[in-house]
Amino acid sequence: MISWATTDPAILVMWTDKQLLDAYQQTSGEAGDPEVEALLAEIERRNLDI
């Protein structure tokens, strides 16, 4: 599973697009989950397609 680091935007900005999308694919995608929300925020900031 994903580590606590996915909730830290300073860590997520260092990830590649592939790492970010792969991590999101490993989540439940459930709204309200802090890891999901952090990943989605970074995906949106980068304007990536899921």
Tab-separated table of C-alpha atoms in Angstrom:
chain	number	residue	atom	x	y	z
A	1	MET	CA	0.000	0.000	0.000
A	2	ILE	CA	0.962	3.652	-0.139
A	3	SER	CA	2.970	5.245	2.635
A	4	TRP	CA	2.062	8.237	4.766
A	5	ALA	CA	4.325	10.299	2.485
A	6	THR	CA	1.548	10.526	-0.091
A	7	THR	CA	-0.239	12.991	2.150
A	8	ASP	CA	2.750	15.362	2.038
A	9	PRO	CA	2.605	17.611	-1.056
A	10	ALA	CA	6.336	18.336	-0.736
A	11	ILE	CA	7.023	14.645	-1.369
A	12	LEU	CA	4.493	14.231	-4.167
A	13	VAL	CA	5.992	17.013	-6.283
A	14	MET	CA	9.201	14.978	-6.502
A	15	TRP	CA	7.413	11.922	-7.918
A	16	THR	CA	7.301	11.262	-11.653
A	17	ASP	CA	3.950	11.349	-13.404
A	18	LYS	CA	4.073	7.561	-13.703
A	19	GLN	CA	4.772	7.097	-9.983
A	20	LEU	CA	1.894	9.394	-9.136
A	21	LEU	CA	-0.583	7.654	-11.427
A	22	ASP	CA	0.575	4.204	-10.313
A	23	ALA	CA	0.098	5.180	-6.676
A	24	TYR	CA	-3.403	6.460	-7.395
A	25	GLN	CA	-4.264	3.175	-9.146
A	26	GLN	CA	-3.351	1.341	-5.923
A	27	THR	CA	-5.894	3.286	-3.871
A	28	SER	CA	-9.585	2.663	-3.397
A	29	GLY	CA	-10.278	6.046	-5.014
A	30	GLU	CA	-12.625	6.817	-2.139
A	31	ALA	CA	-13.335	10.513	-1.529
A	32	GLY	CA	-12.306	11.684	1.919
A	33	ASP	CA	-9.284	9.386	2.124
A	34	PRO	CA	-6.309	11.709	2.801
A	35	GLU	CA	-3.973	9.717	0.533
A	36	VAL	CA	-6.465	9.763	-2.319
A	37	GLU	CA	-7.126	13.478	-1.865
A	38	ALA	CA	-3.391	14.303	-1.861
A	39	LEU	CA	-2.763	12.210	-4.960
A	40	LEU	CA	-5.736	13.701	-6.788
A	41	ALA	CA	-4.644	17.235	-5.909
A	42	GLU	CA	-1.202	16.618	-7.413
A	43	ILE	CA	-2.683	14.862	-10.456
A	44	GLU	CA	-4.960	17.854	-11.011
A	45	ARG	CA	-2.109	20.330	-10.471
A	46	ARG	CA	-0.147	18.557	-13.203
A	47	ASN	CA	-3.225	18.346	-15.413
A	48	LEU	CA	-2.825	14.585	-15.878
A	49	ASP	CA	-5.488	12.213	-17.107
A	50	ILE	CA	-6.380	9.336	-14.839
